[in-house]
CSV table of C-alpha atoms and ligand atoms in Angstrom, one decimal:
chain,number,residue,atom,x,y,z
A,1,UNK,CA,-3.1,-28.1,18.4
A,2,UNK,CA,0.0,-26.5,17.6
A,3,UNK,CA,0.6,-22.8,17.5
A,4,UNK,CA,-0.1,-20.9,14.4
A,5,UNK,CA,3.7,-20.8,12.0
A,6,UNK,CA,4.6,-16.8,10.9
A,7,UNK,CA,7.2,-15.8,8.8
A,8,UNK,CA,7.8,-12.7,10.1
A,9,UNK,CA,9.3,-9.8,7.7
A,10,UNK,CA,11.3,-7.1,8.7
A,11,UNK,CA,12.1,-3.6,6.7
A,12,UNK,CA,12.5,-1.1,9.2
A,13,UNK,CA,10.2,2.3,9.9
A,14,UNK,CA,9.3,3.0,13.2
A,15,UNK,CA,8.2,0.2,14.7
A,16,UNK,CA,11.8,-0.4,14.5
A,17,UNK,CA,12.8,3.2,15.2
A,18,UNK,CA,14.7,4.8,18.0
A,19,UNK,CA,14.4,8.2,19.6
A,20,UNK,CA,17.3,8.1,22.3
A,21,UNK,CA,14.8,9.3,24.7
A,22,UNK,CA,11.2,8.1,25.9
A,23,UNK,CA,9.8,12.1,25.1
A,24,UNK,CA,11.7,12.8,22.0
A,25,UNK,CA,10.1,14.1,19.0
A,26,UNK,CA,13.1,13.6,16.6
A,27,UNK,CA,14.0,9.6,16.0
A,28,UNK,CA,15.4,7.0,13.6
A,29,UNK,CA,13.6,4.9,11.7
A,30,UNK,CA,14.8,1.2,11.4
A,31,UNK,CA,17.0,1.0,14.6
A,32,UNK,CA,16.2,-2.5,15.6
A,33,UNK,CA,16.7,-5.5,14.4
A,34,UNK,CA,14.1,-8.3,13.9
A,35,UNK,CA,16.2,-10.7,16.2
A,36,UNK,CA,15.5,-7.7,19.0
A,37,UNK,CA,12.2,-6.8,18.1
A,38,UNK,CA,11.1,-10.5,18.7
A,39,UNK,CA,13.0,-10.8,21.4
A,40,UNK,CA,10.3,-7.8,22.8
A,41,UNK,CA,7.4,-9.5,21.3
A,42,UNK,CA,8.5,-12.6,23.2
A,43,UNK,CA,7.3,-11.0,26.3
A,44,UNK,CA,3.7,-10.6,25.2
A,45,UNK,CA,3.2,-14.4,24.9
A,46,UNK,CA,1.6,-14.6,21.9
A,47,UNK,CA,0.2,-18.0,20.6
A,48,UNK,CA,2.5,-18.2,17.3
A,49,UNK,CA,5.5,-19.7,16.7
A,50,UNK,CA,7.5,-16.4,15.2
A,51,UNK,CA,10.2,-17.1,12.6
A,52,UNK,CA,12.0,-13.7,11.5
A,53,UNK,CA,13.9,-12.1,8.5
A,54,UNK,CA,15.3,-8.9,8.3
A,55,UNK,CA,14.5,-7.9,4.2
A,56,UNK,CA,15.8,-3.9,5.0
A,57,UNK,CA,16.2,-1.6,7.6
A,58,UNK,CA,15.3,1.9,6.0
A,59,UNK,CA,12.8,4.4,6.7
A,60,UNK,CA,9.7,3.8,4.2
A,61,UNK,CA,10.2,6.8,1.8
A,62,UNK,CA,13.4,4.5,0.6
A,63,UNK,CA,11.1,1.5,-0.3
A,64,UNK,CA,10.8,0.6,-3.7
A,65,UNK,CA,11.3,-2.2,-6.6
A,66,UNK,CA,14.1,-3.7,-5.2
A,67,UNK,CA,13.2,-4.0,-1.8
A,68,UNK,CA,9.3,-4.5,-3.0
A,69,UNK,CA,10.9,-7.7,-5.0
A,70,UNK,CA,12.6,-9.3,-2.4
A,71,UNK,CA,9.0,-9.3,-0.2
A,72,UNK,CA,7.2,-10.6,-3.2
A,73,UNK,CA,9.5,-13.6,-3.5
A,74,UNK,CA,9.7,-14.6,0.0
A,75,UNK,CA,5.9,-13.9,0.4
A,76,UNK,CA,5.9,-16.4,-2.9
A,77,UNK,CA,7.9,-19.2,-1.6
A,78,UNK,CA,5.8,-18.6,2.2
A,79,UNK,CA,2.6,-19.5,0.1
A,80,UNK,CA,3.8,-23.2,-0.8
A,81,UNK,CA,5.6,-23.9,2.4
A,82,UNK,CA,3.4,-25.8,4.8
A,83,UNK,CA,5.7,-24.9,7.5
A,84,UNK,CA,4.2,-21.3,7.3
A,85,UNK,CA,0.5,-20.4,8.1
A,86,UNK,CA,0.8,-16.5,7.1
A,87,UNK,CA,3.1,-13.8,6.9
A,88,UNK,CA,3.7,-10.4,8.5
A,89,UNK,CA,5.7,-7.8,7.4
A,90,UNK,CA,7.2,-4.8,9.5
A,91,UNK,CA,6.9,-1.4,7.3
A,92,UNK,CA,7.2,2.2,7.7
A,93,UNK,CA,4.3,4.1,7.7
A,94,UNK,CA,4.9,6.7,4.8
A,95,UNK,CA,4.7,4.1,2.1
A,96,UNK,CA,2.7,1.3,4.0
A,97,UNK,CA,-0.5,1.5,1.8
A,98,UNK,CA,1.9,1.4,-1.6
A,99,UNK,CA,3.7,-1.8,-0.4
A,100,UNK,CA,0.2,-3.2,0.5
A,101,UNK,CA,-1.0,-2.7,-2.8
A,102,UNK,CA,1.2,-3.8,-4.4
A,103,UNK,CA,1.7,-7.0,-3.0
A,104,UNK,CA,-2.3,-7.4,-3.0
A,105,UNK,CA,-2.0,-7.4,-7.0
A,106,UNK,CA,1.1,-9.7,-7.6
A,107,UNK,CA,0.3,-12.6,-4.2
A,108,UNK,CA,-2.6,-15.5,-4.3
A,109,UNK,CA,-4.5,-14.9,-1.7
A,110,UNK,CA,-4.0,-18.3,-0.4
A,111,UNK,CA,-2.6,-17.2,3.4
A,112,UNK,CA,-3.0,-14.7,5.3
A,113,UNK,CA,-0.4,-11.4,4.5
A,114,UNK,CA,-0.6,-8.5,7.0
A,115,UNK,CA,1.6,-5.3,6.7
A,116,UNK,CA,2.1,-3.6,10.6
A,117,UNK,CA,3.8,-0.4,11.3
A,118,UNK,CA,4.0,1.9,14.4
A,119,UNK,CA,3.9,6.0,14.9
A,120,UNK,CA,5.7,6.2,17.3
A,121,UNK,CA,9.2,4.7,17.9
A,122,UNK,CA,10.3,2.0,19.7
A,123,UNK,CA,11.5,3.4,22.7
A,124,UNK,CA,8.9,6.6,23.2
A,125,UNK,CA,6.4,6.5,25.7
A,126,UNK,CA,3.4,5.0,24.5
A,127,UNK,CA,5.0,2.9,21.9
A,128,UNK,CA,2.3,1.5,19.5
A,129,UNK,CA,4.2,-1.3,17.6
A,130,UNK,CA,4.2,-3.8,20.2
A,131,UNK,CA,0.1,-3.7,20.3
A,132,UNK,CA,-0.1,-3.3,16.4
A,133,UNK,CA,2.4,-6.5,15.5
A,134,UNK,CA,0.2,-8.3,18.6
A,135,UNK,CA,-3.1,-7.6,16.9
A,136,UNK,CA,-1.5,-8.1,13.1
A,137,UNK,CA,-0.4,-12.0,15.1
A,138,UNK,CA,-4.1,-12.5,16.1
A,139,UNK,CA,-5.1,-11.5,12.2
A,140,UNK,CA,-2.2,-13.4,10.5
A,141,UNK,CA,-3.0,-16.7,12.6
A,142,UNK,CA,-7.2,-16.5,11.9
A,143,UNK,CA,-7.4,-18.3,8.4
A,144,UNK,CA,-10.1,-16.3,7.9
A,145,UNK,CA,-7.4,-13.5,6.6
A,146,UNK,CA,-6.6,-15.5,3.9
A,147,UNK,CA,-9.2,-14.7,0.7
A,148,UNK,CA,-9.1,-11.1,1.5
A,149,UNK,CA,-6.1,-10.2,-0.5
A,150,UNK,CA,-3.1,-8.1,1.7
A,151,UNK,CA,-4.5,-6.5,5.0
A,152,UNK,CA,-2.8,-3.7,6.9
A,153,UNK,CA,-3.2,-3.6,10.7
A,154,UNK,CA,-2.9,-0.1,12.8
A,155,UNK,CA,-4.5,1.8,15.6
A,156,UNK,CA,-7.1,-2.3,16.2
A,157,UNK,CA,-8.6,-1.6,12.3
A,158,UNK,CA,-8.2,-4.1,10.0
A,159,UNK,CA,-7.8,-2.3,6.4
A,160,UNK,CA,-7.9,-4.1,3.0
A,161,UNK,CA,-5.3,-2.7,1.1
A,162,UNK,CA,-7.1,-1.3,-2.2
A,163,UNK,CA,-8.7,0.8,0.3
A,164,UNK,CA,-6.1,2.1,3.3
A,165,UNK,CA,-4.0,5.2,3.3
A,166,UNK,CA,-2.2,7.3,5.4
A,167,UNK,CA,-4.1,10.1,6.2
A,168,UNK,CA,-2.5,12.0,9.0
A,169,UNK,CA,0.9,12.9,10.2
A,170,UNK,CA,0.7,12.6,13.7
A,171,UNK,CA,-0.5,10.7,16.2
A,172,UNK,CA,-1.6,6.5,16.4
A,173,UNK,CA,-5.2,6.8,14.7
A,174,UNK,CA,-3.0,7.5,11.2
A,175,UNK,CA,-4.8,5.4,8.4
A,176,UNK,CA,-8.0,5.6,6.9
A,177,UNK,CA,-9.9,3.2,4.6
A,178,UNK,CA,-11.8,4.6,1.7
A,179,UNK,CA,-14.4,3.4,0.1
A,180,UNK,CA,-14.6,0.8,3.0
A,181,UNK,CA,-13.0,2.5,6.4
A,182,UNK,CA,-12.0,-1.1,7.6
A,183,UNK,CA,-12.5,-4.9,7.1
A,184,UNK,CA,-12.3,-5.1,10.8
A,185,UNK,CA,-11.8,-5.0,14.6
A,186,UNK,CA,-8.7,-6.3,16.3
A,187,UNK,CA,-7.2,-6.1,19.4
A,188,UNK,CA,-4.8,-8.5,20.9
A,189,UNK,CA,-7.3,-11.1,22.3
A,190,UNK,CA,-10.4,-10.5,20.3
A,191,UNK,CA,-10.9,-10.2,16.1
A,192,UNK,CA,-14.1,-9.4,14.6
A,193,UNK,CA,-14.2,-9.6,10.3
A,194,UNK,CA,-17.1,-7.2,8.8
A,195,UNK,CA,-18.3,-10.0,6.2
A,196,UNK,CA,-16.9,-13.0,4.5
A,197,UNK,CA,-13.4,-12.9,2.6
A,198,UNK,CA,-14.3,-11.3,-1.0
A,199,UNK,CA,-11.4,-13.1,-2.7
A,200,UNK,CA,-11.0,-16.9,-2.0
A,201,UNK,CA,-8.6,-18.9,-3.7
A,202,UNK,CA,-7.6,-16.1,-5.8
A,203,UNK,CA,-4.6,-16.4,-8.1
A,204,UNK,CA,-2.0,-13.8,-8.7
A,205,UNK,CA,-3.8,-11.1,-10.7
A,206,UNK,CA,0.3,-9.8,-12.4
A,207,UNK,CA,3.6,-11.0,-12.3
A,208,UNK,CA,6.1,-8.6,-10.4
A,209,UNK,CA,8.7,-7.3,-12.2
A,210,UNK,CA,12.3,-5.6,-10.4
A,211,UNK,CA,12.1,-3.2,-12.9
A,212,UNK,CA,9.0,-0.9,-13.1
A,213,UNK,CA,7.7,0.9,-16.0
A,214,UNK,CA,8.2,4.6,-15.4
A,215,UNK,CA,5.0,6.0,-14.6
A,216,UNK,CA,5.0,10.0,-13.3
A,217,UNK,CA,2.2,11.5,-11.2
A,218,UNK,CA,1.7,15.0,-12.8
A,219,UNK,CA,0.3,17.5,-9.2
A,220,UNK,CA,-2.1,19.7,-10.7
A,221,UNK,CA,-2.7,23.3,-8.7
A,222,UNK,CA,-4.4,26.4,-9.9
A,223,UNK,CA,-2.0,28.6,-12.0
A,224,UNK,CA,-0.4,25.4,-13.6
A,225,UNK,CA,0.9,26.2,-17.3
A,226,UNK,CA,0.7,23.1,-20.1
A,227,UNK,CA,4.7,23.0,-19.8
A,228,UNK,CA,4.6,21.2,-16.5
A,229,UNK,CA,3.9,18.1,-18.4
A,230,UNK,CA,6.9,18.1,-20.9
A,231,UNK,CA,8.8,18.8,-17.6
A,232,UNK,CA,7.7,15.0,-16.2
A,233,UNK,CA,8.4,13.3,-19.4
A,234,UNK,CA,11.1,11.2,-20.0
A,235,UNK,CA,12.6,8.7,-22.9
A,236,UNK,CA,11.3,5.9,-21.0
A,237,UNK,CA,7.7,7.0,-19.8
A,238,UNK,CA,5.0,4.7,-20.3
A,239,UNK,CA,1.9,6.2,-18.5
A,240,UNK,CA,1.2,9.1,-16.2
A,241,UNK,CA,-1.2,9.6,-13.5
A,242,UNK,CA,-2.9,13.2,-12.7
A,243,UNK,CA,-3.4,14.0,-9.1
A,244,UNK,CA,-6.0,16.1,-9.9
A,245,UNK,CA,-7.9,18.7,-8.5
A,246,UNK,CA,-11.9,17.7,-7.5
A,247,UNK,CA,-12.9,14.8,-9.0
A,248,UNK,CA,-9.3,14.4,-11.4
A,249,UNK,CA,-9.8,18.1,-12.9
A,250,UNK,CA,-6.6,20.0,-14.5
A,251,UNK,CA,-6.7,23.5,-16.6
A,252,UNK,CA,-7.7,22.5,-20.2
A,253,UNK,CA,-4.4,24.0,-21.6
A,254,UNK,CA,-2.6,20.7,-19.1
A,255,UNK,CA,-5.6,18.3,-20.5
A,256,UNK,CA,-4.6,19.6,-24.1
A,257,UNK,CA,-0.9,18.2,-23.5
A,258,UNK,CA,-2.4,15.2,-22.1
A,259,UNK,CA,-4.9,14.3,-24.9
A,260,UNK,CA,-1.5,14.4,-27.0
A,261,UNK,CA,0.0,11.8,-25.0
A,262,UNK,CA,-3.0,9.5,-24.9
A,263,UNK,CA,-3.1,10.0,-28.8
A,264,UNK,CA,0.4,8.9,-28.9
A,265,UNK,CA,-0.2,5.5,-26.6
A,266,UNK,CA,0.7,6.8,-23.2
A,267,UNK,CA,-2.1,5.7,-21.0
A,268,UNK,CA,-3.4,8.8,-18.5
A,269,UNK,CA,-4.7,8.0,-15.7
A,270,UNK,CA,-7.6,10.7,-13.9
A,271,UNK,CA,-7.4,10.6,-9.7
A,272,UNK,CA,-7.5,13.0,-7.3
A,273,UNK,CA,-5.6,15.2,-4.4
A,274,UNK,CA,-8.8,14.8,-2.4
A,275,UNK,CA,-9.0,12.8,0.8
A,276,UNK,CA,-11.8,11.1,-0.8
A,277,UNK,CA,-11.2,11.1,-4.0
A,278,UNK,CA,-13.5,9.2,-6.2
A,279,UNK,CA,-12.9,9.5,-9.8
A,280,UNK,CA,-15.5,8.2,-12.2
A,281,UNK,CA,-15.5,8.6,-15.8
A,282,UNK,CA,-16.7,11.7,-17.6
A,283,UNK,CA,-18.3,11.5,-21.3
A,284,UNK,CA,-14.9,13.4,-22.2
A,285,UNK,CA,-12.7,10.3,-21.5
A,286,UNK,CA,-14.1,8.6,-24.4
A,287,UNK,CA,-12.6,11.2,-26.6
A,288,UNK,CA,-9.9,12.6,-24.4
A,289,UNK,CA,-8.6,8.5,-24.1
A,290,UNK,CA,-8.3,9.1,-20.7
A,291,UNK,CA,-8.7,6.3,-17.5
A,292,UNK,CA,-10.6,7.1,-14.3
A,293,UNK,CA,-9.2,6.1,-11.1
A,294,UNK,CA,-12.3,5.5,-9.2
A,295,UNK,CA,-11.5,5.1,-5.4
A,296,UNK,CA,-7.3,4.7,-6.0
A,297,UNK,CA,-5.3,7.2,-4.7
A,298,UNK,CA,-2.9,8.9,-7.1
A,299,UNK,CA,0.2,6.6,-5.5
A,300,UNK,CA,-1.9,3.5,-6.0
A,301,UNK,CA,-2.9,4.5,-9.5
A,302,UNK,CA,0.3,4.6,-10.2
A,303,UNK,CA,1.4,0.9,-8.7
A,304,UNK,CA,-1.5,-0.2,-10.7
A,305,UNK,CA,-0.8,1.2,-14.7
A,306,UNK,CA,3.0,0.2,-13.8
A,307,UNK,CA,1.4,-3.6,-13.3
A,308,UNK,CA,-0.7,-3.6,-16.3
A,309,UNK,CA,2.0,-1.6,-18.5
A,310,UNK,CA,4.9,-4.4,-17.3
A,311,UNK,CA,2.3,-7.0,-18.4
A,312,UNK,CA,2.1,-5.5,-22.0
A,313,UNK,CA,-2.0,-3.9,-20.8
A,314,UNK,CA,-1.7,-0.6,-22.5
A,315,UNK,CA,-5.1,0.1,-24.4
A,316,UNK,CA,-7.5,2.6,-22.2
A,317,UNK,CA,-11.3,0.0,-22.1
A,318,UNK,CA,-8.6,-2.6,-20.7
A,319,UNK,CA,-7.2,-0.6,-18.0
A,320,UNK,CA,-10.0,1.0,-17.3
A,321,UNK,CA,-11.9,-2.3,-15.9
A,322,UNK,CA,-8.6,-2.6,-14.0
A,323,UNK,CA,-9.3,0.2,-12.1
A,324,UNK,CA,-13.0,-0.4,-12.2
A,325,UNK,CA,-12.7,-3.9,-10.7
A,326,UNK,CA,-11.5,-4.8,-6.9
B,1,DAS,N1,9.8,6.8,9.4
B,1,DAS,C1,8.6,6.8,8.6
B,1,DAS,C2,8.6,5.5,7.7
B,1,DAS,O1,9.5,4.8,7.7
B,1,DAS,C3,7.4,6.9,9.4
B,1,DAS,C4,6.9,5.6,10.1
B,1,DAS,O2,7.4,4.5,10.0
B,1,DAS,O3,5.9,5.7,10.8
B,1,DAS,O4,7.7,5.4,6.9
């Protein structure tokens, strides 16, 4: 049997990154180019046949719709081309899990799509993107990936991408799943799923748009005055999401503001600055019009009212089953 087709994505971060120096701290992200990097993968003899395309080269706190749009299309056109058994793309860590998501709510989840990213740059000691991209190959040829919506592979953890943050700084152990810490164990010659894929055959659950409805997160801290919300408004907004404190909590004369702009259509979303930050609903919502986040992080909430707002889902019971589903 043949090897295994990947499309291979590039757009930079620091699995692509260069420090000048094996012991460095400092570094640039997105150094290397894809026709390098696989020239380096080459050497780990991996069964797949590897075709590349450089999308970007930029550090991931510069990703965003257009760059987002260009990934969704070629993802798209991967899905139908039976030259191409899955895809991988190479990402920065910073904005990993918002790319993930994304692409989870606007792909079929016909093949296999893996995001794979690195801490430390290419040429440091102890480089982790060559093991990451070798155990995101092992997951991106299993057609068992596929059905499981857009997975993210660091540090041998599988992470669905609903679930997988960033969680620390430093260091190769960076993300962290939550509700579910991982979907599974990989390493470069062995790949263990925990359970069967929860999403076969699924269709596209939103269209992607280039342009993205604008959709604030509003930081709540202690000492925060009502004005900070007038402050994130613009003509254009459609929604905002609080980053709120405990379990999506802001001082009542904030909530006062907000209550406004649900009253006026603007769909508020409740999540939270915690770690683990599940938001349910409260009896207030009801009457506040307010949407609970549940387990989505305050950047994901965000990804997900700008899908349902582009695709003209602006009333609070609909959104909310959005964020209730998975
Ligand atoms: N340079 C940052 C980024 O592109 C960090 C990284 O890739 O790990 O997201």
């Amino acid at each position: 049997m043949s090897a295994p087709k990947l499309l291979i994505l590039a757009t930079g971060g620091t699995i692509a990154g260069m420090a000048g120096s094996a012991t460095r701290h400092e570094y640039l992200p997105g150094q290397i180019g894809i026709a390098e990097f696989l020239g380096q993968a080459e050497t780990l003899a991996l069964n797949a046949q590897m075709t590349g395309k450089q999308i970007a080269n930029i550090g991931s706190e510069d990703m965003g719709p257009v760059i987002w749009a260009k990934l969704h299309r070629e993802c798209m056109a991967a899905m139908t081309d039976p030259d191409c058994d899955g895809v991988i793309i190479t990402h920065g860590t910073d904005t990993a899990e918002e790319t993930a998501f994304l692409l989870d709510l606007t792909l079929p989840t016909s093949k296999p799509v893996v995001i794979v990213g690195a801490m430390r740059p290419a040429d440091a000691v102890g480089y982790d993107g060559l093991r990451n991209f070798a155990n995101a190959v092992r997951v991106a040829c299993d057609p068992a990936a596929a059905g499981r919506g857009v997975l993210l592979v660091m540090s041998d953890r599988v992470h669905a991408a609903r679930d997988v943050r960033k969680a620390r700084t430093r260091g190769t152990e960076a993300f962290q799943g939550f509700p579910r810490d991982s979907v599974g164990l990989v390493t470069p010659s062995a790949l263990e799923w925990f359970g069967a894929p929860w999403r076969s055959d699924e269709a596209a659950r939103y269209a992607l748009t280039e342009t993205l409805p604008d959709v604030p997160i509003l930081f709540i801290h202690a000492g925060m005055t009502p004005d900070y919300v007038a402050r994130l408004l613009a003509p254009k907004t459609a929604g905002m999401v609080v980053c709120g404190v405990g379990e999506g909590n802001m001082p009542n004369p904030v909530r006062a503001e907000l209550v406004k702009l649900a009253a006026s259509g603007i769909p508020i979303v409740r999540a939270s600055r915690l770690d683990e930050g599940l938001v349910d609903r409260e009896p207030e919502d009801d009457a506040n019009g307010f949407i609970a986040a549940r387990a989505l992080t305050p950047p994901k909430a965000r990804v997900l009212l700008q899908m349902l707002v582009a695709s003209g889902v602006t009333d609070p019971a609909s959104i909310q089953s959005a964020f209730d589903g998975r």
